[in-house]
């Protein structure tokens, strides 16, 4: 963990994370649980039941933040975890308030669409980022984007952490179990996965099961499954979290994330920690995690033919699946909390000097 004499000078800001649903929430949960003994934290948003509830929560978060800065004189760094669009504008308010109180500010950017958001709002985004003391990028290619295209010199690269696996007894049924975890929408590529299964369904019946975990356009998903006679191949699990997610991670053999947009997906790290090879797209920070043909396969978003061929490859070669999974288990060692805690400690120490 990060030493207490450092953490008591840090105030972290981000979305509510007690019951994480989404990538940033999971990262913050991992920070709270594994990196900080005392997590000084303000939640500035949550996935509430209505705009009214979300608005009240945002106001409460802002008031709590102001009180923290007024009365906790130990705070020297405000570490803001942000996305793009409205999330970034909300984070900018926290930035300006922090600078008024003469605090150093880290803007930790998680959004997989941030390059697009920047190109559509260059002057505004550049102005906000130039006022930060440090920008944290999730991978080396995102770091290159902020240094090169955005023109920022104060950039550090810090991958997301993942928790150590909880290995449970898991009975095998002779089938290859594939796992998808994420929002049920087109950006996550889940419908491309369905199309890939349709292409090869006659070859893989009785040999594979695909577990789809998440929430969103589930009606459209179920319609595709039923209309294409895939109910024996694809199981829609709904949203899974906590112990249910651990059970699913222990049960499955291969992880699939055919996303069109990503930052640095924690779900891939989680799957690798359970010894799963990963089939995913070459977007965002994913190519810095997966080494193609070693611990997984990478392909261009939308290439359903390539996706289906990689699925077939791993079904037909269980020994290869196992070997790639073991290499994935080794590769993920670089992303465990104790490693990320050491890197974040160095970042904080430099800013506090």
PDB file of C-alpha atoms in Angstrom, residues 170-287:
ATOM      1  CA  UNK A 170     -14.502 -25.371 -10.930  1.00  0.00           C
ATOM      2  CA  UNK A 171     -15.820 -28.539 -12.575  1.00  0.00           C
ATOM      3  CA  UNK A 172     -15.012 -28.832 -16.287  1.00  0.00           C
ATOM      4  CA  UNK A 173     -17.588 -30.140 -18.754  1.00  0.00           C
ATOM      5  CA  UNK A 174     -15.330 -30.638 -21.781  1.00  0.00           C
ATOM      6  CA  UNK A 175     -16.539 -27.455 -23.484  1.00  0.00           C
ATOM      7  CA  UNK A 176     -14.592 -24.253 -24.059  1.00  0.00           C
ATOM      8  CA  UNK A 177     -16.292 -21.468 -22.084  1.00  0.00           C
ATOM      9  CA  UNK A 178     -15.932 -17.942 -23.472  1.00  0.00           C
ATOM     10  CA  UNK A 179     -16.642 -14.823 -21.405  1.00  0.00           C
ATOM     11  CA  UNK A 180     -17.704 -11.302 -22.355  1.00  0.00           C
ATOM     12  CA  UNK A 181     -18.138  -8.657 -19.635  1.00  0.00           C
ATOM     13  CA  UNK A 182     -19.221  -5.128 -20.483  1.00  0.00           C
ATOM     14  CA  UNK A 183     -22.065  -2.887 -21.519  1.00  0.00           C
ATOM     15  CA  UNK A 184     -24.418  -4.461 -24.022  1.00  0.00           C
ATOM     16  CA  UNK A 185     -23.967  -1.978 -26.844  1.00  0.00           C
ATOM     17  CA  UNK A 186     -22.316  -1.640 -30.219  1.00  0.00           C
ATOM     18  CA  UNK A 187     -19.195   0.155 -28.969  1.00  0.00           C
ATOM     19  CA  UNK A 188     -18.306  -2.906 -26.881  1.00  0.00           C
ATOM     20  CA  UNK A 189     -18.605  -5.108 -29.969  1.00  0.00           C
ATOM     21  CA  UNK A 190     -20.961  -7.608 -28.362  1.00  0.00           C
ATOM     22  CA  UNK A 191     -23.127  -7.796 -31.473  1.00  0.00           C
ATOM     23  CA  UNK A 192     -20.018  -8.532 -33.557  1.00  0.00           C
ATOM     24  CA  UNK A 193     -19.430 -11.443 -31.182  1.00  0.00           C
ATOM     25  CA  UNK A 194     -22.940 -12.730 -31.888  1.00  0.00           C
ATOM     26  CA  UNK A 195     -22.312 -12.427 -35.641  1.00  0.00           C
ATOM     27  CA  UNK A 196     -19.050 -14.363 -35.248  1.00  0.00           C
ATOM     28  CA  UNK A 197     -20.860 -17.171 -33.428  1.00  0.00           C
ATOM     29  CA  UNK A 198     -23.510 -17.243 -36.166  1.00  0.00           C
ATOM     30  CA  UNK A 199     -20.782 -17.791 -38.790  1.00  0.00           C
ATOM     31  CA  UNK A 200     -19.383 -20.878 -37.045  1.00  0.00           C
ATOM     32  CA  UNK A 201     -22.331 -22.179 -35.026  1.00  0.00           C
ATOM     33  CA  UNK A 202     -22.581 -25.524 -36.831  1.00  0.00           C
ATOM     34  CA  UNK A 203     -18.869 -26.219 -36.218  1.00  0.00           C
ATOM     35  CA  UNK A 204     -18.907 -25.432 -32.505  1.00  0.00           C
ATOM     36  CA  UNK A 205     -22.172 -26.888 -31.227  1.00  0.00           C
ATOM     37  CA  UNK A 206     -21.561 -29.051 -28.144  1.00  0.00           C
ATOM     38  CA  UNK A 207     -18.004 -27.697 -28.026  1.00  0.00           C
ATOM     39  CA  UNK A 208     -18.408 -24.174 -26.651  1.00  0.00           C
ATOM     40  CA  UNK A 209     -20.532 -21.907 -24.458  1.00  0.00           C
ATOM     41  CA  UNK A 210     -20.452 -18.090 -24.602  1.00  0.00           C
ATOM     42  CA  UNK A 211     -21.348 -16.242 -21.393  1.00  0.00           C
ATOM     43  CA  UNK A 212     -22.491 -12.668 -22.018  1.00  0.00           C
ATOM     44  CA  UNK A 213     -22.359 -10.543 -18.846  1.00  0.00           C
ATOM     45  CA  UNK A 214     -23.542  -6.954 -18.704  1.00  0.00           C
ATOM     46  CA  UNK A 215     -26.519  -4.679 -19.069  1.00  0.00           C
ATOM     47  CA  UNK A 216     -27.858  -2.376 -21.742  1.00  0.00           C
ATOM     48  CA  UNK A 217     -29.532  -3.386 -25.019  1.00  0.00           C
ATOM     49  CA  UNK A 218     -30.445  -6.817 -23.678  1.00  0.00           C
ATOM     50  CA  UNK A 219     -33.702  -7.010 -25.666  1.00  0.00           C
ATOM     51  CA  UNK A 220     -31.791  -6.662 -28.933  1.00  0.00           C
ATOM     52  CA  UNK A 221     -29.250  -9.190 -27.697  1.00  0.00           C
ATOM     53  CA  UNK A 222     -31.896 -11.769 -26.808  1.00  0.00           C
ATOM     54  CA  UNK A 223     -33.670 -11.219 -30.116  1.00  0.00           C
ATOM     55  CA  UNK A 224     -30.438 -12.004 -32.004  1.00  0.00           C
ATOM     56  CA  UNK A 225     -29.802 -15.089 -29.882  1.00  0.00           C
ATOM     57  CA  UNK A 226     -33.299 -16.502 -30.310  1.00  0.00           C
ATOM     58  CA  UNK A 227     -33.805 -15.641 -33.987  1.00  0.00           C
ATOM     59  CA  UNK A 228     -30.506 -17.295 -34.930  1.00  0.00           C
ATOM     60  CA  UNK A 229     -30.999 -20.477 -32.878  1.00  0.00           C
ATOM     61  CA  UNK A 230     -28.101 -19.756 -30.520  1.00  0.00           C
ATOM     62  CA  UNK A 231     -29.681 -20.464 -27.142  1.00  0.00           C
ATOM     63  CA  UNK A 232     -27.589 -23.632 -26.706  1.00  0.00           C
ATOM     64  CA  UNK A 233     -24.388 -21.675 -27.453  1.00  0.00           C
ATOM     65  CA  UNK A 234     -24.929 -18.295 -25.803  1.00  0.00           C
ATOM     66  CA  UNK A 235     -26.081 -17.641 -22.250  1.00  0.00           C
ATOM     67  CA  UNK A 236     -27.025 -14.108 -21.230  1.00  0.00           C
ATOM     68  CA  UNK A 237     -26.041 -13.758 -17.570  1.00  0.00           C
ATOM     69  CA  UNK A 238     -27.058 -10.130 -16.996  1.00  0.00           C
ATOM     70  CA  UNK A 239     -24.828  -7.916 -14.883  1.00  0.00           C
ATOM     71  CA  UNK A 240     -22.468  -9.900 -12.648  1.00  0.00           C
ATOM     72  CA  UNK A 241     -20.433  -8.457  -9.800  1.00  0.00           C
ATOM     73  CA  UNK A 242     -18.845  -9.439  -6.519  1.00  0.00           C
ATOM     74  CA  UNK A 243     -18.825 -13.149  -5.768  1.00  0.00           C
ATOM     75  CA  UNK A 244     -20.872 -13.913  -8.897  1.00  0.00           C
ATOM     76  CA  UNK A 245     -18.161 -12.373 -11.058  1.00  0.00           C
ATOM     77  CA  UNK A 246     -15.491 -14.404  -9.283  1.00  0.00           C
ATOM     78  CA  UNK A 247     -17.458 -17.594  -9.988  1.00  0.00           C
ATOM     79  CA  UNK A 248     -17.773 -16.659 -13.666  1.00  0.00           C
ATOM     80  CA  UNK A 249     -14.067 -15.835 -13.978  1.00  0.00           C
ATOM     81  CA  UNK A 250     -13.190 -19.221 -12.492  1.00  0.00           C
ATOM     82  CA  UNK A 251     -15.612 -20.996 -14.820  1.00  0.00           C
ATOM     83  CA  UNK A 252     -14.432 -19.606 -18.151  1.00  0.00           C
ATOM     84  CA  UNK A 253     -11.462 -20.433 -20.383  1.00  0.00           C
ATOM     85  CA  UNK A 254     -11.205 -17.499 -22.835  1.00  0.00           C
ATOM     86  CA  UNK A 255     -12.082 -13.825 -22.556  1.00  0.00           C
ATOM     87  CA  UNK A 256     -13.486 -11.860 -25.516  1.00  0.00           C
ATOM     88  CA  UNK A 257     -13.770  -8.061 -25.749  1.00  0.00           C
ATOM     89  CA  UNK A 258     -14.376  -6.932 -29.383  1.00  0.00           C
ATOM     90  CA  UNK A 259     -14.592  -3.220 -28.477  1.00  0.00           C
ATOM     91  CA  UNK A 260     -14.478  -0.308 -30.888  1.00  0.00           C
ATOM     92  CA  UNK A 261     -13.419   2.109 -28.118  1.00  0.00           C
ATOM     93  CA  UNK A 262     -11.374   1.441 -24.967  1.00  0.00           C
ATOM     94  CA  UNK A 263      -9.007   3.150 -22.570  1.00  0.00           C
ATOM     95  CA  UNK A 264      -7.319   0.439 -20.540  1.00  0.00           C
ATOM     96  CA  UNK A 265      -9.929  -2.223 -19.688  1.00  0.00           C
ATOM     97  CA  UNK A 266      -9.642  -3.720 -16.211  1.00  0.00           C
ATOM     98  CA  UNK A 267     -11.815  -6.635 -17.337  1.00  0.00           C
ATOM     99  CA  UNK A 268      -8.977  -7.882 -19.560  1.00  0.00           C
ATOM    100  CA  UNK A 269      -6.560  -7.790 -16.627  1.00  0.00           C
ATOM    101  CA  UNK A 270      -9.067  -9.632 -14.447  1.00  0.00           C
ATOM    102  CA  UNK A 271      -9.476 -12.363 -17.050  1.00  0.00           C
ATOM    103  CA  UNK A 272      -5.722 -12.752 -17.500  1.00  0.00           C
ATOM    104  CA  UNK A 273      -5.255 -13.118 -13.743  1.00  0.00           C
ATOM    105  CA  UNK A 274      -7.509 -16.189 -13.929  1.00  0.00           C
ATOM    106  CA  UNK A 275      -5.380 -17.712 -16.678  1.00  0.00           C
ATOM    107  CA  UNK A 276      -7.510 -16.793 -19.685  1.00  0.00           C
ATOM    108  CA  UNK A 277      -6.094 -15.881 -23.071  1.00  0.00           C
ATOM    109  CA  UNK A 278      -7.840 -12.821 -24.503  1.00  0.00           C
ATOM    110  CA  UNK A 279      -9.365 -12.183 -27.905  1.00  0.00           C
ATOM    111  CA  UNK A 280      -9.735  -8.428 -28.299  1.00  0.00           C
ATOM    112  CA  UNK A 281      -9.336  -5.478 -30.621  1.00  0.00           C
ATOM    113  CA  UNK A 282      -6.241  -3.357 -31.214  1.00  0.00           C
ATOM    114  CA  UNK A 283      -7.715  -0.145 -29.755  1.00  0.00           C
ATOM    115  CA  UNK A 284      -6.762   2.124 -26.845  1.00  0.00           C
ATOM    116  CA  UNK A 285      -4.317   0.598 -24.408  1.00  0.00           C
ATOM    117  CA  UNK A 286      -5.205  -3.012 -25.242  1.00  0.00           C
ATOM    118  CA  UNK A 287      -2.125  -3.651 -27.467  1.00  0.00           C
TER     119      UNK A 287
END
